[in-house]
Amino acid sequence: MMNYRKPGILTLILMLTAALALSACSSSGDGTNTAEQPGDNQTPAAPADPLGKYDPPIEVTTVRGDINQGFKYKNGDTIDNNIWTRIFEEQYGIKVKNNWTVDESQYRQKLNVSIASGDIPDFLMVNKEEMMRLNDAGQLEDLTTILEQYGSPYLKDLLQQDNGVALKAATVEGKLVGIPKMQVNGGISTGEMLWVRTDWLKKLNLPEPKTIDDVVRIATAFAKEDPDGNGKADTRGLGVNNTLFQMHGTVKGFFNGYKAYPDFWIKDASGSLVFGSIQPEMKAALEQLAKLYADGIIDQEFAVKPWDKLAEEIAAGKLGLAYGTVSDGGHIHSKNIDNEPDATWRPYPIVSVDDSPAVPQLQDTATNFYVVKKGTKNPEAMIKIANIYLKHYYETNYAPEPNPFISDSDGVFPGKYHPVQIDPLNVNLEAYKQVQEAREKGDGSMLGFPASVHFERLTQYEEGDKKLWFATAVFGPEGSYSIIDYYNNKNLGIYSEFQGAATPTMSQKMSSLKKMQDEAFTKIIMGQSPISAFDKFVEDWKKLGGDRITEEVNEWYSQNQ
């Protein structure tokens, strides 16, 4: 289980960002003559300043592949000339040149051509596999000392919000070869939860879910005891979608309650890494799901229903129980409230098959990384550009409004023009906690954006504006972020032990093994295969490449502990 560190400042919510504490950005020199500092010198002659201005100015190159139709500009701005480029040049003496820019759908193809030709810029964004290819070819700077010397305190704190899991993914034989592009609202906020229609609980005199047995009992009653009172057998028990492990109607949280971790690498008793999907705990969870299906508690057509079909059933008042994620109340269950204003919903932590707390599996906190070309003249520049992003985007309060980095009615979102976007993981969690503290005091006047927005919405909801139910579903005292706060406070959450790039056999075999796995699990749940088919699946998985993948994963693990 992980111990989560929390940032010391307020951060943004719902992919919008703004800042809090008013502090002037340093534009003084950092005491380092960059023209005299070679690219491979990681011990500058003078103390490093994370926000020091280059004098004379420098130019660094990059490439952009996060450009899409959502990038809108005004006042003559472009991706090459905008609020960020002006801040870089005027306040920090940095000119960032884009060697090329493409739509995000074309980035990987264009980047692979550049990597193959050895024509890469001073810094760029890559995934794990691309990072490893570049490192194996000796094309990446070691950023270990550079991050220590030039990283701002906030950047360093942010990179530890997952206890360094993402940094470990970017470390090869003790060398840090990339800086994780941390995902906003990632980490602990990706833990799954149970969404339950609580007016149905009350009507049927059912307990709140505390164990897997409670979940089975609730699901059975919702399917069999006419919770909507229309005299028809037209309600569902436990909502399950056809992907099994994604979106609303996942059964990942159900498996976690059995201490089973599908599509996940965990440690066994000997300390070696093993694949969660083939462990014995999976079998017990599958057996229970098969019983629920056989009893008609799970929709007999779940195997052909994507998550949005479950959302339609929720809106229509036909489904009252499913595993899901933190945002589901706002965009799924709110549709049911629109149709049935007296309906009530509440999220609950996932529950365990025994008396121990269930531990949710968490998504990786970074899938992309910023790397620096070996031998570039100013390898620290990328780190300083990241510092600038955090300083202006999160730590500085721009007044008067509007904040220049926040999207407006024209759909312009200048914040995302920045070439190095490293965001706090616990954005919404921090806002939730501040809102609750303000509500306890009965005073939200001191809240900054975005907590102020949520406080106002909750106040308006309580005063009668029921269109704002979505706000209480997420940020209310019993909203979904109360569950994330519970996980965080109880240190409940586990990351995959394997954080490396896809191994050779994994690249060749894993997609076919995944397909085989999901087909086997679906057939077992539907009763088309007996529970003993799990053992055959495990045998086939190991024989068809799984054993070799496990060997490669443990080779990585032994080199990167």
PDB file of N, CA and C in Angstrom, residues 245 255 258-268 272-286 361 510 513-514 516-518 520-521 524 531-551 553-554:
ATOM      1  N   PHE A 245     -13.084  -4.543 -17.472  1.00  0.00           N
ATOM      2  CA  PHE A 245     -12.151  -3.854 -16.591  1.00  0.00           C
ATOM      3  C   PHE A 245     -11.974  -2.365 -16.895  1.00  0.00           C
ATOM      4  N   PHE A 255     -13.050  -7.629  -8.209  1.00  0.00           N
ATOM      5  CA  PHE A 255     -11.898  -8.515  -8.079  1.00  0.00           C
ATOM      6  C   PHE A 255     -10.959  -8.052  -6.971  1.00  0.00           C
ATOM      7  N   TYR A 258     -11.495  -9.365  -3.653  1.00  0.00           N
ATOM      8  CA  TYR A 258     -11.008 -10.727  -3.427  1.00  0.00           C
ATOM      9  C   TYR A 258      -9.479 -10.773  -3.371  1.00  0.00           C
ATOM     10  N   LYS A 259      -8.865  -9.595  -3.291  1.00  0.00           N
ATOM     11  CA  LYS A 259      -7.392  -9.471  -3.334  1.00  0.00           C
ATOM     12  C   LYS A 259      -6.834  -9.995  -4.651  1.00  0.00           C
ATOM     13  N   ALA A 260      -7.603  -9.791  -5.688  1.00  0.00           N
ATOM     14  CA  ALA A 260      -7.218 -10.186  -7.040  1.00  0.00           C
ATOM     15  C   ALA A 260      -7.009  -8.925  -7.867  1.00  0.00           C
ATOM     16  N   TYR A 261      -5.960  -8.924  -8.692  1.00  0.00           N
ATOM     17  CA  TYR A 261      -5.563  -7.703  -9.410  1.00  0.00           C
ATOM     18  C   TYR A 261      -5.344  -8.002 -10.894  1.00  0.00           C
ATOM     19  N   PRO A 262      -6.419  -7.951 -11.683  1.00  0.00           N
ATOM     20  CA  PRO A 262      -6.312  -8.255 -13.111  1.00  0.00           C
ATOM     21  C   PRO A 262      -5.484  -7.237 -13.865  1.00  0.00           C
ATOM     22  N   ASP A 263      -4.756  -7.716 -14.882  1.00  0.00           N
ATOM     23  CA  ASP A 263      -3.943  -6.862 -15.756  1.00  0.00           C
ATOM     24  C   ASP A 263      -2.947  -6.029 -14.957  1.00  0.00           C
ATOM     25  N   PHE A 264      -2.300  -6.648 -13.985  1.00  0.00           N
ATOM     26  CA  PHE A 264      -1.519  -5.917 -12.992  1.00  0.00           C
ATOM     27  C   PHE A 264      -0.376  -6.806 -12.519  1.00  0.00           C
ATOM     28  N   TRP A 265       0.760  -6.208 -12.245  1.00  0.00           N
ATOM     29  CA  TRP A 265       1.901  -6.978 -11.737  1.00  0.00           C
ATOM     30  C   TRP A 265       2.051  -6.752 -10.240  1.00  0.00           C
ATOM     31  N   ILE A 266       2.067  -7.849  -9.479  1.00  0.00           N
ATOM     32  CA  ILE A 266       2.162  -7.796  -8.029  1.00  0.00           C
ATOM     33  C   ILE A 266       3.322  -8.678  -7.563  1.00  0.00           C
ATOM     34  N   LYS A 267       3.682  -8.529  -6.301  1.00  0.00           N
ATOM     35  CA  LYS A 267       4.731  -9.380  -5.712  1.00  0.00           C
ATOM     36  C   LYS A 267       4.103 -10.637  -5.136  1.00  0.00           C
ATOM     37  N   ASP A 268       4.802 -11.767  -5.318  1.00  0.00           N
ATOM     38  CA  ASP A 268       4.360 -12.984  -4.653  1.00  0.00           C
ATOM     39  C   ASP A 268       5.096 -13.126  -3.322  1.00  0.00           C
ATOM     40  N   SER A 272       9.093 -12.056  -5.917  1.00  0.00           N
ATOM     41  CA  SER A 272       9.147 -11.972  -7.372  1.00  0.00           C
ATOM     42  C   SER A 272       7.850 -11.355  -7.892  1.00  0.00           C
ATOM     43  N   LEU A 273       7.900 -10.818  -9.111  1.00  0.00           N
ATOM     44  CA  LEU A 273       6.710 -10.242  -9.713  1.00  0.00           C
ATOM     45  C   LEU A 273       5.936 -11.307 -10.478  1.00  0.00           C
ATOM     46  N   VAL A 274       4.627 -11.287 -10.282  1.00  0.00           N
ATOM     47  CA  VAL A 274       3.738 -12.227 -10.967  1.00  0.00           C
ATOM     48  C   VAL A 274       2.561 -11.454 -11.539  1.00  0.00           C
ATOM     49  N   PHE A 275       1.934 -12.018 -12.566  1.00  0.00           N
ATOM     50  CA  PHE A 275       0.823 -11.346 -13.226  1.00  0.00           C
ATOM     51  C   PHE A 275      -0.465 -11.632 -12.473  1.00  0.00           C
ATOM     52  N   GLY A 276      -1.168 -10.576 -12.068  1.00  0.00           N
ATOM     53  CA  GLY A 276      -2.349 -10.727 -11.230  1.00  0.00           C
ATOM     54  C   GLY A 276      -3.457 -11.547 -11.838  1.00  0.00           C
ATOM     55  N   SER A 277      -3.609 -11.471 -13.158  1.00  0.00           N
ATOM     56  CA  SER A 277      -4.732 -12.146 -13.811  1.00  0.00           C
ATOM     57  C   SER A 277      -4.677 -13.662 -13.720  1.00  0.00           C
ATOM     58  N   ILE A 278      -3.523 -14.232 -13.406  1.00  0.00           N
ATOM     59  CA  ILE A 278      -3.427 -15.691 -13.367  1.00  0.00           C
ATOM     60  C   ILE A 278      -3.290 -16.231 -11.946  1.00  0.00           C
ATOM     61  N   GLN A 279      -3.509 -15.370 -10.941  1.00  0.00           N
ATOM     62  CA  GLN A 279      -3.364 -15.811  -9.560  1.00  0.00           C
ATOM     63  C   GLN A 279      -4.647 -16.490  -9.065  1.00  0.00           C
ATOM     64  N   PRO A 280      -4.540 -17.366  -8.072  1.00  0.00           N
ATOM     65  CA  PRO A 280      -5.699 -18.134  -7.592  1.00  0.00           C
ATOM     66  C   PRO A 280      -6.861 -17.263  -7.115  1.00  0.00           C
ATOM     67  N   GLU A 281      -6.552 -16.075  -6.589  1.00  0.00           N
ATOM     68  CA  GLU A 281      -7.619 -15.202  -6.090  1.00  0.00           C
ATOM     69  C   GLU A 281      -8.616 -14.821  -7.190  1.00  0.00           C
ATOM     70  N   MET A 282      -8.143 -14.790  -8.432  1.00  0.00           N
ATOM     71  CA  MET A 282      -9.029 -14.469  -9.543  1.00  0.00           C
ATOM     72  C   MET A 282     -10.154 -15.505  -9.683  1.00  0.00           C
ATOM     73  N   LYS A 283      -9.824 -16.743  -9.405  1.00  0.00           N
ATOM     74  CA  LYS A 283     -10.770 -17.836  -9.616  1.00  0.00           C
ATOM     75  C   LYS A 283     -11.997 -17.693  -8.720  1.00  0.00           C
ATOM     76  N   ALA A 284     -11.774 -17.336  -7.457  1.00  0.00           N
ATOM     77  CA  ALA A 284     -12.894 -17.196  -6.524  1.00  0.00           C
ATOM     78  C   ALA A 284     -13.831 -16.071  -6.961  1.00  0.00           C
ATOM     79  N   ALA A 285     -13.266 -14.954  -7.433  1.00  0.00           N
ATOM     80  CA  ALA A 285     -14.086 -13.832  -7.893  1.00  0.00           C
ATOM     81  C   ALA A 285     -14.879 -14.218  -9.139  1.00  0.00           C
ATOM     82  N   LEU A 286     -14.243 -14.911 -10.060  1.00  0.00           N
ATOM     83  CA  LEU A 286     -14.939 -15.369 -11.267  1.00  0.00           C
ATOM     84  C   LEU A 286     -16.077 -16.321 -10.922  1.00  0.00           C
ATOM     85  N   GLN A 361      -6.704  -1.137  -6.967  1.00  0.00           N
ATOM     86  CA  GLN A 361      -5.540  -0.969  -7.827  1.00  0.00           C
ATOM     87  C   GLN A 361      -5.648   0.372  -8.528  1.00  0.00           C
ATOM     88  N   MET A 510       1.452  -9.734 -25.761  1.00  0.00           N
ATOM     89  CA  MET A 510       0.528  -9.341 -24.700  1.00  0.00           C
ATOM     90  C   MET A 510      -0.874  -9.041 -25.218  1.00  0.00           C
ATOM     91  N   LEU A 513      -2.628 -12.289 -25.648  1.00  0.00           N
ATOM     92  CA  LEU A 513      -2.886 -12.887 -24.339  1.00  0.00           C
ATOM     93  C   LEU A 513      -4.036 -12.167 -23.635  1.00  0.00           C
ATOM     94  N   LYS A 514      -4.091 -10.859 -23.791  1.00  0.00           N
ATOM     95  CA  LYS A 514      -5.185 -10.085 -23.196  1.00  0.00           C
ATOM     96  C   LYS A 514      -6.516 -10.488 -23.811  1.00  0.00           C
ATOM     97  N   MET A 516      -7.247 -13.353 -25.198  1.00  0.00           N
ATOM     98  CA  MET A 516      -7.544 -14.698 -24.717  1.00  0.00           C
ATOM     99  C   MET A 516      -8.085 -14.644 -23.291  1.00  0.00           C
ATOM    100  N   GLN A 517      -7.485 -13.811 -22.474  1.00  0.00           N
ATOM    101  CA  GLN A 517      -7.918 -13.664 -21.083  1.00  0.00           C
ATOM    102  C   GLN A 517      -9.362 -13.191 -20.989  1.00  0.00           C
ATOM    103  N   ASP A 518      -9.680 -12.102 -21.665  1.00  0.00           N
ATOM    104  CA  ASP A 518     -11.017 -11.530 -21.545  1.00  0.00           C
ATOM    105  C   ASP A 518     -12.086 -12.468 -22.107  1.00  0.00           C
ATOM    106  N   ALA A 520     -11.840 -15.763 -22.098  1.00  0.00           N
ATOM    107  CA  ALA A 520     -11.962 -16.855 -21.130  1.00  0.00           C
ATOM    108  C   ALA A 520     -12.795 -16.419 -19.930  1.00  0.00           C
ATOM    109  N   PHE A 521     -12.532 -15.213 -19.424  1.00  0.00           N
ATOM    110  CA  PHE A 521     -13.268 -14.729 -18.254  1.00  0.00           C
ATOM    111  C   PHE A 521     -14.748 -14.526 -18.582  1.00  0.00           C
ATOM    112  N   ILE A 524     -16.515 -17.850 -18.711  1.00  0.00           N
ATOM    113  CA  ILE A 524     -16.707 -18.412 -17.372  1.00  0.00           C
ATOM    114  C   ILE A 524     -17.873 -17.719 -16.680  1.00  0.00           C
ATOM    115  N   ILE A 531     -15.821 -23.316 -14.231  1.00  0.00           N
ATOM    116  CA  ILE A 531     -14.812 -22.557 -13.490  1.00  0.00           C
ATOM    117  C   ILE A 531     -13.433 -23.192 -13.645  1.00  0.00           C
ATOM    118  N   SER A 532     -13.385 -24.491 -13.925  1.00  0.00           N
ATOM    119  CA  SER A 532     -12.095 -25.168 -14.136  1.00  0.00           C
ATOM    120  C   SER A 532     -11.384 -24.640 -15.384  1.00  0.00           C
ATOM    121  N   ALA A 533     -12.107 -23.937 -16.252  1.00  0.00           N
ATOM    122  CA  ALA A 533     -11.483 -23.367 -17.445  1.00  0.00           C
ATOM    123  C   ALA A 533     -10.468 -22.291 -17.081  1.00  0.00           C
ATOM    124  N   PHE A 534     -10.584 -21.750 -15.860  1.00  0.00           N
ATOM    125  CA  PHE A 534      -9.581 -20.774 -15.422  1.00  0.00           C
ATOM    126  C   PHE A 534      -8.208 -21.422 -15.375  1.00  0.00           C
ATOM    127  N   ASP A 535      -8.122 -22.654 -14.872  1.00  0.00           N
ATOM    128  CA  ASP A 535      -6.844 -23.352 -14.783  1.00  0.00           C
ATOM    129  C   ASP A 535      -6.256 -23.589 -16.169  1.00  0.00           C
ATOM    130  N   LYS A 536      -7.115 -23.909 -17.113  1.00  0.00           N
ATOM    131  CA  LYS A 536      -6.648 -24.093 -18.498  1.00  0.00           C
ATOM    132  C   LYS A 536      -6.161 -22.767 -19.073  1.00  0.00           C
ATOM    133  N   PHE A 537      -6.872 -21.682 -18.762  1.00  0.00           N
ATOM    134  CA  PHE A 537      -6.435 -20.359 -19.215  1.00  0.00           C
ATOM    135  C   PHE A 537      -5.045 -20.037 -18.667  1.00  0.00           C
ATOM    136  N   VAL A 538      -4.826 -20.295 -17.398  1.00  0.00           N
ATOM    137  CA  VAL A 538      -3.527 -20.011 -16.787  1.00  0.00           C
ATOM    138  C   VAL A 538      -2.431 -20.819 -17.476  1.00  0.00           C
ATOM    139  N   GLU A 539      -2.711 -22.089 -17.706  1.00  0.00           N
ATOM    140  CA  GLU A 539      -1.741 -22.947 -18.381  1.00  0.00           C
ATOM    141  C   GLU A 539      -1.411 -22.415 -19.774  1.00  0.00           C
ATOM    142  N   ASP A 540      -2.441 -22.040 -20.525  1.00  0.00           N
ATOM    143  CA  ASP A 540      -2.224 -21.527 -21.883  1.00  0.00           C
ATOM    144  C   ASP A 540      -1.498 -20.182 -21.853  1.00  0.00           C
ATOM    145  N   TRP A 541      -1.885 -19.324 -20.915  1.00  0.00           N
ATOM    146  CA  TRP A 541      -1.243 -18.012 -20.806  1.00  0.00           C
ATOM    147  C   TRP A 541       0.255 -18.161 -20.593  1.00  0.00           C
ATOM    148  N   LYS A 542       0.627 -19.026 -19.703  1.00  0.00           N
ATOM    149  CA  LYS A 542       2.041 -19.229 -19.405  1.00  0.00           C
ATOM    150  C   LYS A 542       2.776 -19.811 -20.616  1.00  0.00           C
ATOM    151  N   LYS A 543       2.149 -20.774 -21.270  1.00  0.00           N
ATOM    152  CA  LYS A 543       2.785 -21.478 -22.385  1.00  0.00           C
ATOM    153  C   LYS A 543       2.914 -20.603 -23.629  1.00  0.00           C
ATOM    154  N   LEU A 544       1.945 -19.719 -23.842  1.00  0.00           N
ATOM    155  CA  LEU A 544       1.904 -18.928 -25.071  1.00  0.00           C
ATOM    156  C   LEU A 544       2.639 -17.586 -24.970  1.00  0.00           C
ATOM    157  N   GLY A 545       3.514 -17.490 -24.001  1.00  0.00           N
ATOM    158  CA  GLY A 545       4.342 -16.286 -23.894  1.00  0.00           C
ATOM    159  C   GLY A 545       4.381 -15.678 -22.509  1.00  0.00           C
ATOM    160  N   GLY A 546       3.426 -16.054 -21.665  1.00  0.00           N
ATOM    161  CA  GLY A 546       3.362 -15.463 -20.335  1.00  0.00           C
ATOM    162  C   GLY A 546       4.569 -15.764 -19.471  1.00  0.00           C
ATOM    163  N   ASP A 547       5.074 -16.990 -19.549  1.00  0.00           N
ATOM    164  CA  ASP A 547       6.251 -17.331 -18.738  1.00  0.00           C
ATOM    165  C   ASP A 547       7.457 -16.490 -19.151  1.00  0.00           C
ATOM    166  N   ARG A 548       7.636 -16.314 -20.451  1.00  0.00           N
ATOM    167  CA  ARG A 548       8.763 -15.513 -20.919  1.00  0.00           C
ATOM    168  C   ARG A 548       8.585 -14.049 -20.533  1.00  0.00           C
ATOM    169  N   ILE A 549       7.368 -13.537 -20.632  1.00  0.00           N
ATOM    170  CA  ILE A 549       7.103 -12.163 -20.207  1.00  0.00           C
ATOM    171  C   ILE A 549       7.429 -11.997 -18.732  1.00  0.00           C
ATOM    172  N   THR A 550       7.034 -12.968 -17.926  1.00  0.00           N
ATOM    173  CA  THR A 550       7.306 -12.908 -16.486  1.00  0.00           C
ATOM    174  C   THR A 550       8.811 -12.883 -16.221  1.00  0.00           C
ATOM    175  N   GLU A 551       9.562 -13.674 -16.967  1.00  0.00           N
ATOM    176  CA  GLU A 551      11.022 -13.660 -16.822  1.00  0.00           C
ATOM    177  C   GLU A 551      11.584 -12.283 -17.158  1.00  0.00           C
ATOM    178  N   VAL A 553      10.008  -9.385 -17.124  1.00  0.00           N
ATOM    179  CA  VAL A 553       9.564  -8.417 -16.118  1.00  0.00           C
ATOM    180  C   VAL A 553      10.445  -8.500 -14.880  1.00  0.00           C
ATOM    181  N   ASN A 554      10.788  -9.708 -14.469  1.00  0.00           N
ATOM    182  CA  ASN A 554      11.622  -9.854 -13.279  1.00  0.00           C
ATOM    183  C   ASN A 554      13.076  -9.466 -13.549  1.00  0.00           C
TER     184      ASN A 554
END
